[in-house]
Amino acid sequence: MAQDVAQDMIRIGVVLGSTRPGRVGAQVAEWVHGIAARRADAAFTLVDLAAFRLPHFDQPVPPALGGTVGPEAQEWARTVGGLDGFVFVIPEYNHQLPGVMKDALDFVFAEWSDKAAGIVGYGVAGGTGSAAQLRQMCGPLGLADVPPQVGLHLALDFEDFRVFTPRESSARALDGLLDRVVEWTGALAAVRAGRAARVA
Ligand SMILES: Cc1cc2nc3c(=O)[nH]c(=O)nc-3n(C[C@H](O)[C@H](O)[C@H](O)COP(=O)(O)O)c2cc1C
């Protein structure tokens, strides 16, 4: 997390949802983060799931009902809780989200609530199956998934399916997605602040 972020600036995490050795996702997440970091309307942090070394979901109490157990999960909860919005960078495995991403979503609950989410999918056909599954999870978690979506195609946005060479149209799509994520993140930060003030 950047240390020099102004107190009132919204913080958005670019979450890389692929952890396997040799993943192409690191190139995609760095591209997203590089473009996002040029913006002045939010502070963006690259959040690499691989760094958290989360176990398979192992919480004795459903996160919606209780605290988080275990050092890795607690570190993950702190990280998610410290962010106001998210851009998920997700591949597609057998038309689904990677299991590690599904687990990471399940591990925490309140920390996702009333925050915005954008989806950058990639795969043979733009990661649309994976993105659709993630959208299904956003509702129950209280994540507001923005309508724009970036779908990167292995045959069109990569050379030899391995070296990331994004099309100009993909960069434009990313700008549109970031605009919306920043807008919704700001709106929902105000919602959370209003609720906290009413409860206090
Ligand atoms: C287990 C597995 C299943 C896959 N299934 C799909 C799929 O259903 N649809 C698709 O578009 N790509 C699929 N792919 C191809 C991935 O999109 C491609 O390997 C991509 O590089 C994965 O992202 P990563 O390298 O960041 O892990 C699959 C890859 C793996 C490893």
Short mmCIF file of C-alpha atoms and ligand atoms in Angstrom, two decimals:
data_model
loop_
_atom_site.label_atom_id
_atom_site.label_comp_id
_atom_site.label_asym_id
_atom_site.label_seq_id
_atom_site.Cartn_x
_atom_site.Cartn_y
_atom_site.Cartn_z
CA MET A 1 0.00 0.00 0.00
CA ALA A 2 1.43 3.39 -0.98
CA GLN A 3 2.33 5.39 2.14
CA ASP A 4 1.98 8.87 0.63
CA VAL A 5 -1.70 8.66 -0.30
CA ALA A 6 -3.68 11.69 0.88
CA GLN A 7 -6.05 10.83 3.73
CA ASP A 8 -9.21 11.61 1.74
CA MET A 9 -8.13 10.00 -1.54
CA ILE A 10 -10.04 6.87 -2.49
CA ARG A 11 -7.94 3.72 -2.66
CA ILE A 12 -8.53 1.10 -5.32
CA GLY A 13 -6.85 -2.28 -5.49
CA VAL A 14 -5.96 -3.96 -8.78
CA VAL A 15 -6.37 -7.58 -7.67
CA LEU A 16 -4.51 -10.19 -9.68
CA GLY A 17 -6.52 -13.40 -9.48
CA SER A 18 -4.06 -15.81 -11.06
CA THR A 19 -1.30 -17.30 -8.89
CA ARG A 20 0.20 -20.08 -11.01
CA PRO A 21 3.89 -20.08 -12.05
CA GLY A 22 4.21 -18.76 -15.61
CA ARG A 23 0.92 -16.87 -15.43
CA VAL A 24 0.36 -14.19 -18.07
CA GLY A 25 -1.87 -12.37 -15.59
CA ALA A 26 1.07 -10.49 -14.09
CA GLN A 27 1.57 -8.66 -17.41
CA VAL A 28 -2.12 -7.79 -17.56
CA ALA A 29 -2.29 -6.57 -13.96
CA GLU A 30 0.83 -4.44 -14.42
CA TRP A 31 -0.73 -2.89 -17.53
CA VAL A 32 -3.96 -2.12 -15.68
CA HIS A 33 -2.07 -0.71 -12.73
CA GLY A 34 0.26 1.34 -14.96
CA ILE A 35 -2.65 3.05 -16.73
CA ALA A 36 -4.64 3.47 -13.52
CA ALA A 37 -1.70 4.93 -11.60
CA ARG A 38 -1.54 7.89 -14.03
CA ARG A 39 -4.92 9.08 -12.77
CA ALA A 40 -5.16 11.79 -10.15
CA ASP A 41 -8.66 10.89 -8.92
CA ALA A 42 -7.74 7.76 -6.93
CA ALA A 43 -4.73 5.89 -5.59
CA PHE A 44 -4.23 2.45 -7.12
CA THR A 45 -2.38 -0.46 -5.52
CA LEU A 46 -1.42 -3.74 -7.16
CA VAL A 47 -2.66 -6.61 -5.00
CA ASP A 48 -1.15 -9.93 -6.03
CA LEU A 49 -3.08 -12.85 -4.55
CA ALA A 50 0.03 -15.01 -4.85
CA ALA A 51 1.77 -12.90 -2.20
CA PHE A 52 -0.87 -13.78 0.41
CA ARG A 53 -0.43 -17.54 0.17
CA LEU A 54 -3.99 -18.07 1.32
CA PRO A 55 -4.93 -21.65 2.21
CA HIS A 56 -8.08 -23.20 0.79
CA PHE A 57 -11.05 -21.66 2.52
CA ASP A 58 -10.75 -22.84 6.14
CA GLN A 59 -12.78 -20.45 8.29
CA PRO A 60 -14.67 -22.20 11.09
CA VAL A 61 -17.28 -19.42 11.20
CA PRO A 62 -18.77 -18.00 7.98
CA PRO A 63 -17.06 -14.63 7.44
CA ALA A 64 -20.46 -12.91 7.29
CA LEU A 65 -20.95 -13.94 10.93
CA GLY A 66 -17.59 -13.72 12.58
CA GLY A 67 -13.95 -12.76 12.74
CA THR A 68 -11.18 -14.03 10.53
CA VAL A 69 -8.90 -16.82 11.77
CA GLY A 70 -5.31 -17.43 10.67
CA PRO A 71 -2.46 -15.04 9.86
CA GLU A 72 -2.76 -15.27 6.05
CA ALA A 73 -6.52 -14.71 6.10
CA GLN A 74 -6.17 -11.87 8.60
CA GLU A 75 -3.60 -10.15 6.40
CA TRP A 76 -5.95 -10.59 3.44
CA ALA A 77 -8.87 -9.15 5.43
CA ARG A 78 -6.77 -6.14 6.47
CA THR A 79 -5.76 -5.52 2.86
CA VAL A 80 -9.30 -5.76 1.48
CA GLY A 81 -10.63 -3.67 4.36
CA GLY A 82 -8.13 -0.92 3.63
CA LEU A 83 -9.34 -0.50 0.05
CA ASP A 84 -12.41 1.40 -1.17
CA GLY A 85 -12.79 -0.28 -4.54
CA PHE A 86 -11.37 -3.00 -6.74
CA VAL A 87 -10.41 -3.89 -10.28
CA PHE A 88 -10.28 -7.66 -10.56
CA VAL A 89 -7.89 -9.04 -13.18
CA ILE A 90 -9.04 -12.60 -13.76
CA PRO A 91 -8.26 -15.41 -16.17
CA GLU A 92 -10.75 -18.09 -17.11
CA TYR A 93 -10.17 -21.71 -16.18
CA ASN A 94 -12.75 -24.13 -17.60
CA HIS A 95 -15.19 -21.25 -18.04
CA GLN A 96 -14.88 -20.35 -14.35
CA LEU A 97 -12.96 -18.15 -11.94
CA PRO A 98 -9.66 -19.61 -10.71
CA GLY A 99 -10.29 -21.41 -7.41
CA VAL A 100 -7.85 -19.13 -5.58
CA MET A 101 -9.90 -16.10 -6.56
CA LYS A 102 -13.13 -17.78 -5.42
CA ASP A 103 -11.50 -18.62 -2.08
CA ALA A 104 -10.15 -15.09 -1.69
CA LEU A 105 -13.65 -13.71 -2.20
CA ASP A 106 -15.13 -16.17 0.31
CA PHE A 107 -12.51 -15.44 2.99
CA VAL A 108 -13.89 -12.03 3.94
CA PHE A 109 -17.31 -10.47 3.92
CA ALA A 110 -17.79 -7.07 5.55
CA GLU A 111 -14.56 -5.87 3.96
CA TRP A 112 -16.13 -6.16 0.48
CA SER A 113 -19.44 -4.55 1.41
CA ASP A 114 -20.62 -1.38 -0.29
CA LYS A 115 -17.57 -1.01 -2.49
CA ALA A 116 -17.24 -0.87 -6.27
CA ALA A 117 -15.70 -3.49 -8.53
CA GLY A 118 -14.57 -3.55 -12.14
CA ILE A 119 -13.62 -6.68 -14.05
CA VAL A 120 -10.78 -7.19 -16.51
CA GLY A 121 -11.06 -10.72 -17.85
CA TYR A 122 -8.73 -12.52 -20.18
CA GLY A 123 -8.69 -15.85 -21.95
CA VAL A 124 -9.35 -17.49 -25.28
CA ALA A 125 -12.65 -15.61 -25.57
CA GLY A 126 -12.06 -12.62 -23.30
CA GLY A 127 -12.67 -14.34 -19.99
CA THR A 128 -16.41 -13.80 -20.25
CA GLY A 129 -17.38 -16.99 -18.38
CA SER A 130 -15.08 -16.15 -15.52
CA ALA A 131 -16.35 -12.57 -15.40
CA ALA A 132 -19.97 -13.74 -15.37
CA GLN A 133 -19.24 -15.98 -12.40
CA LEU A 134 -17.53 -13.13 -10.57
CA ARG A 135 -20.53 -10.87 -11.23
CA GLN A 136 -22.76 -13.54 -9.66
CA MET A 137 -20.66 -13.36 -6.49
CA CYS A 138 -20.61 -9.56 -6.34
CA GLY A 139 -24.29 -9.28 -5.37
CA PRO A 140 -24.15 -11.44 -2.23
CA LEU A 141 -20.89 -9.80 -1.15
CA GLY A 142 -22.33 -6.28 -1.51
CA LEU A 143 -19.85 -5.39 -4.24
CA ALA A 144 -21.27 -3.05 -6.88
CA ASP A 145 -19.89 -4.36 -10.18
CA VAL A 146 -19.75 -1.62 -12.81
CA PRO A 147 -21.26 -2.36 -16.25
CA PRO A 148 -18.15 -1.73 -18.39
CA GLN A 149 -15.95 -4.79 -18.71
CA VAL A 150 -12.59 -5.36 -20.36
CA GLY A 151 -12.24 -8.66 -22.18
CA LEU A 152 -8.74 -9.46 -23.39
CA HIS A 153 -8.35 -12.20 -25.98
CA LEU A 154 -5.31 -14.47 -26.02
CA ALA A 155 -5.32 -14.44 -29.84
CA LEU A 156 -5.78 -10.66 -30.21
CA ASP A 157 -4.15 -9.01 -27.19
CA PHE A 158 -1.16 -11.36 -26.88
CA GLU A 159 1.64 -12.55 -29.15
CA ASP A 160 1.95 -16.32 -29.22
CA PHE A 161 -0.70 -16.37 -26.46
CA ARG A 162 2.02 -15.39 -23.98
CA VAL A 163 3.39 -11.88 -24.54
CA PHE A 164 0.84 -9.21 -23.72
CA THR A 165 0.40 -6.68 -26.56
CA PRO A 166 -2.95 -5.03 -25.82
CA ARG A 167 -4.99 -3.56 -28.65
CA GLU A 168 -5.70 0.16 -28.64
CA SER A 169 -9.39 -0.66 -28.24
CA SER A 170 -8.61 -2.62 -25.09
CA ALA A 171 -6.82 0.39 -23.61
CA ARG A 172 -9.85 2.57 -24.41
CA ALA A 173 -12.13 0.01 -22.78
CA LEU A 174 -9.93 0.05 -19.69
CA ASP A 175 -10.18 3.85 -19.46
CA GLY A 176 -13.98 3.60 -19.53
CA LEU A 177 -13.97 0.91 -16.87
CA LEU A 178 -11.65 2.91 -14.60
CA ASP A 179 -13.82 6.04 -14.97
CA ARG A 180 -16.83 4.11 -13.73
CA VAL A 181 -14.99 2.29 -10.93
CA VAL A 182 -13.64 5.60 -9.60
CA GLU A 183 -17.11 7.22 -9.77
CA TRP A 184 -18.87 4.36 -8.01
CA THR A 185 -16.07 3.95 -5.48
CA GLY A 186 -16.42 7.61 -4.49
CA ALA A 187 -20.20 7.33 -4.27
CA LEU A 188 -20.05 4.22 -2.11
CA ALA A 189 -17.34 5.67 0.16
CA ALA A 190 -19.85 8.43 0.91
CA VAL A 191 -22.54 5.81 1.61
CA ARG A 192 -20.26 4.01 4.07
CA ALA A 193 -19.20 7.25 5.73
CA GLY A 194 -22.84 8.32 6.12
CA ARG A 195 -23.75 5.02 7.72
CA ALA A 196 -20.78 5.16 10.09
CA ALA A 197 -21.79 8.68 11.14
CA ARG A 198 -25.38 7.57 11.84
CA VAL A 199 -24.19 4.61 13.94
CA ALA A 200 -21.67 6.71 15.93
C1 LIG B 1 -6.88 -25.22 -16.16
C2 LIG B 1 -7.07 -24.26 -17.30
C3 LIG B 1 -8.32 -24.14 -17.88
C4 LIG B 1 -8.52 -23.20 -18.89
N1 LIG B 1 -9.77 -23.04 -19.39
C5 LIG B 1 -10.03 -21.98 -20.18
C6 LIG B 1 -11.35 -21.63 -20.54
O1 LIG B 1 -12.30 -22.28 -20.15
N2 LIG B 1 -11.55 -20.56 -21.32
C7 LIG B 1 -10.52 -19.78 -21.75
O2 LIG B 1 -10.76 -18.78 -22.42
N3 LIG B 1 -9.24 -20.09 -21.45
C8 LIG B 1 -8.97 -21.15 -20.67
N4 LIG B 1 -7.69 -21.46 -20.32
C9 LIG B 1 -6.61 -20.71 -20.93
C10 LIG B 1 -6.23 -19.54 -20.06
O3 LIG B 1 -7.07 -18.46 -20.37
C11 LIG B 1 -4.78 -19.15 -20.32
O4 LIG B 1 -3.96 -20.27 -19.99
C12 LIG B 1 -4.35 -17.96 -19.53
O5 LIG B 1 -2.99 -17.73 -19.79
C13 LIG B 1 -4.52 -18.21 -18.05
O6 LIG B 1 -4.13 -17.08 -17.30
P1 LIG B 1 -2.80 -17.10 -16.39
O7 LIG B 1 -1.67 -17.44 -17.33
O8 LIG B 1 -2.68 -15.72 -15.86
O9 LIG B 1 -3.00 -18.12 -15.34
C14 LIG B 1 -7.45 -22.40 -19.35
C15 LIG B 1 -6.19 -22.56 -18.76
C16 LIG B 1 -6.01 -23.45 -17.73
C17 LIG B 1 -4.65 -23.54 -17.07
#
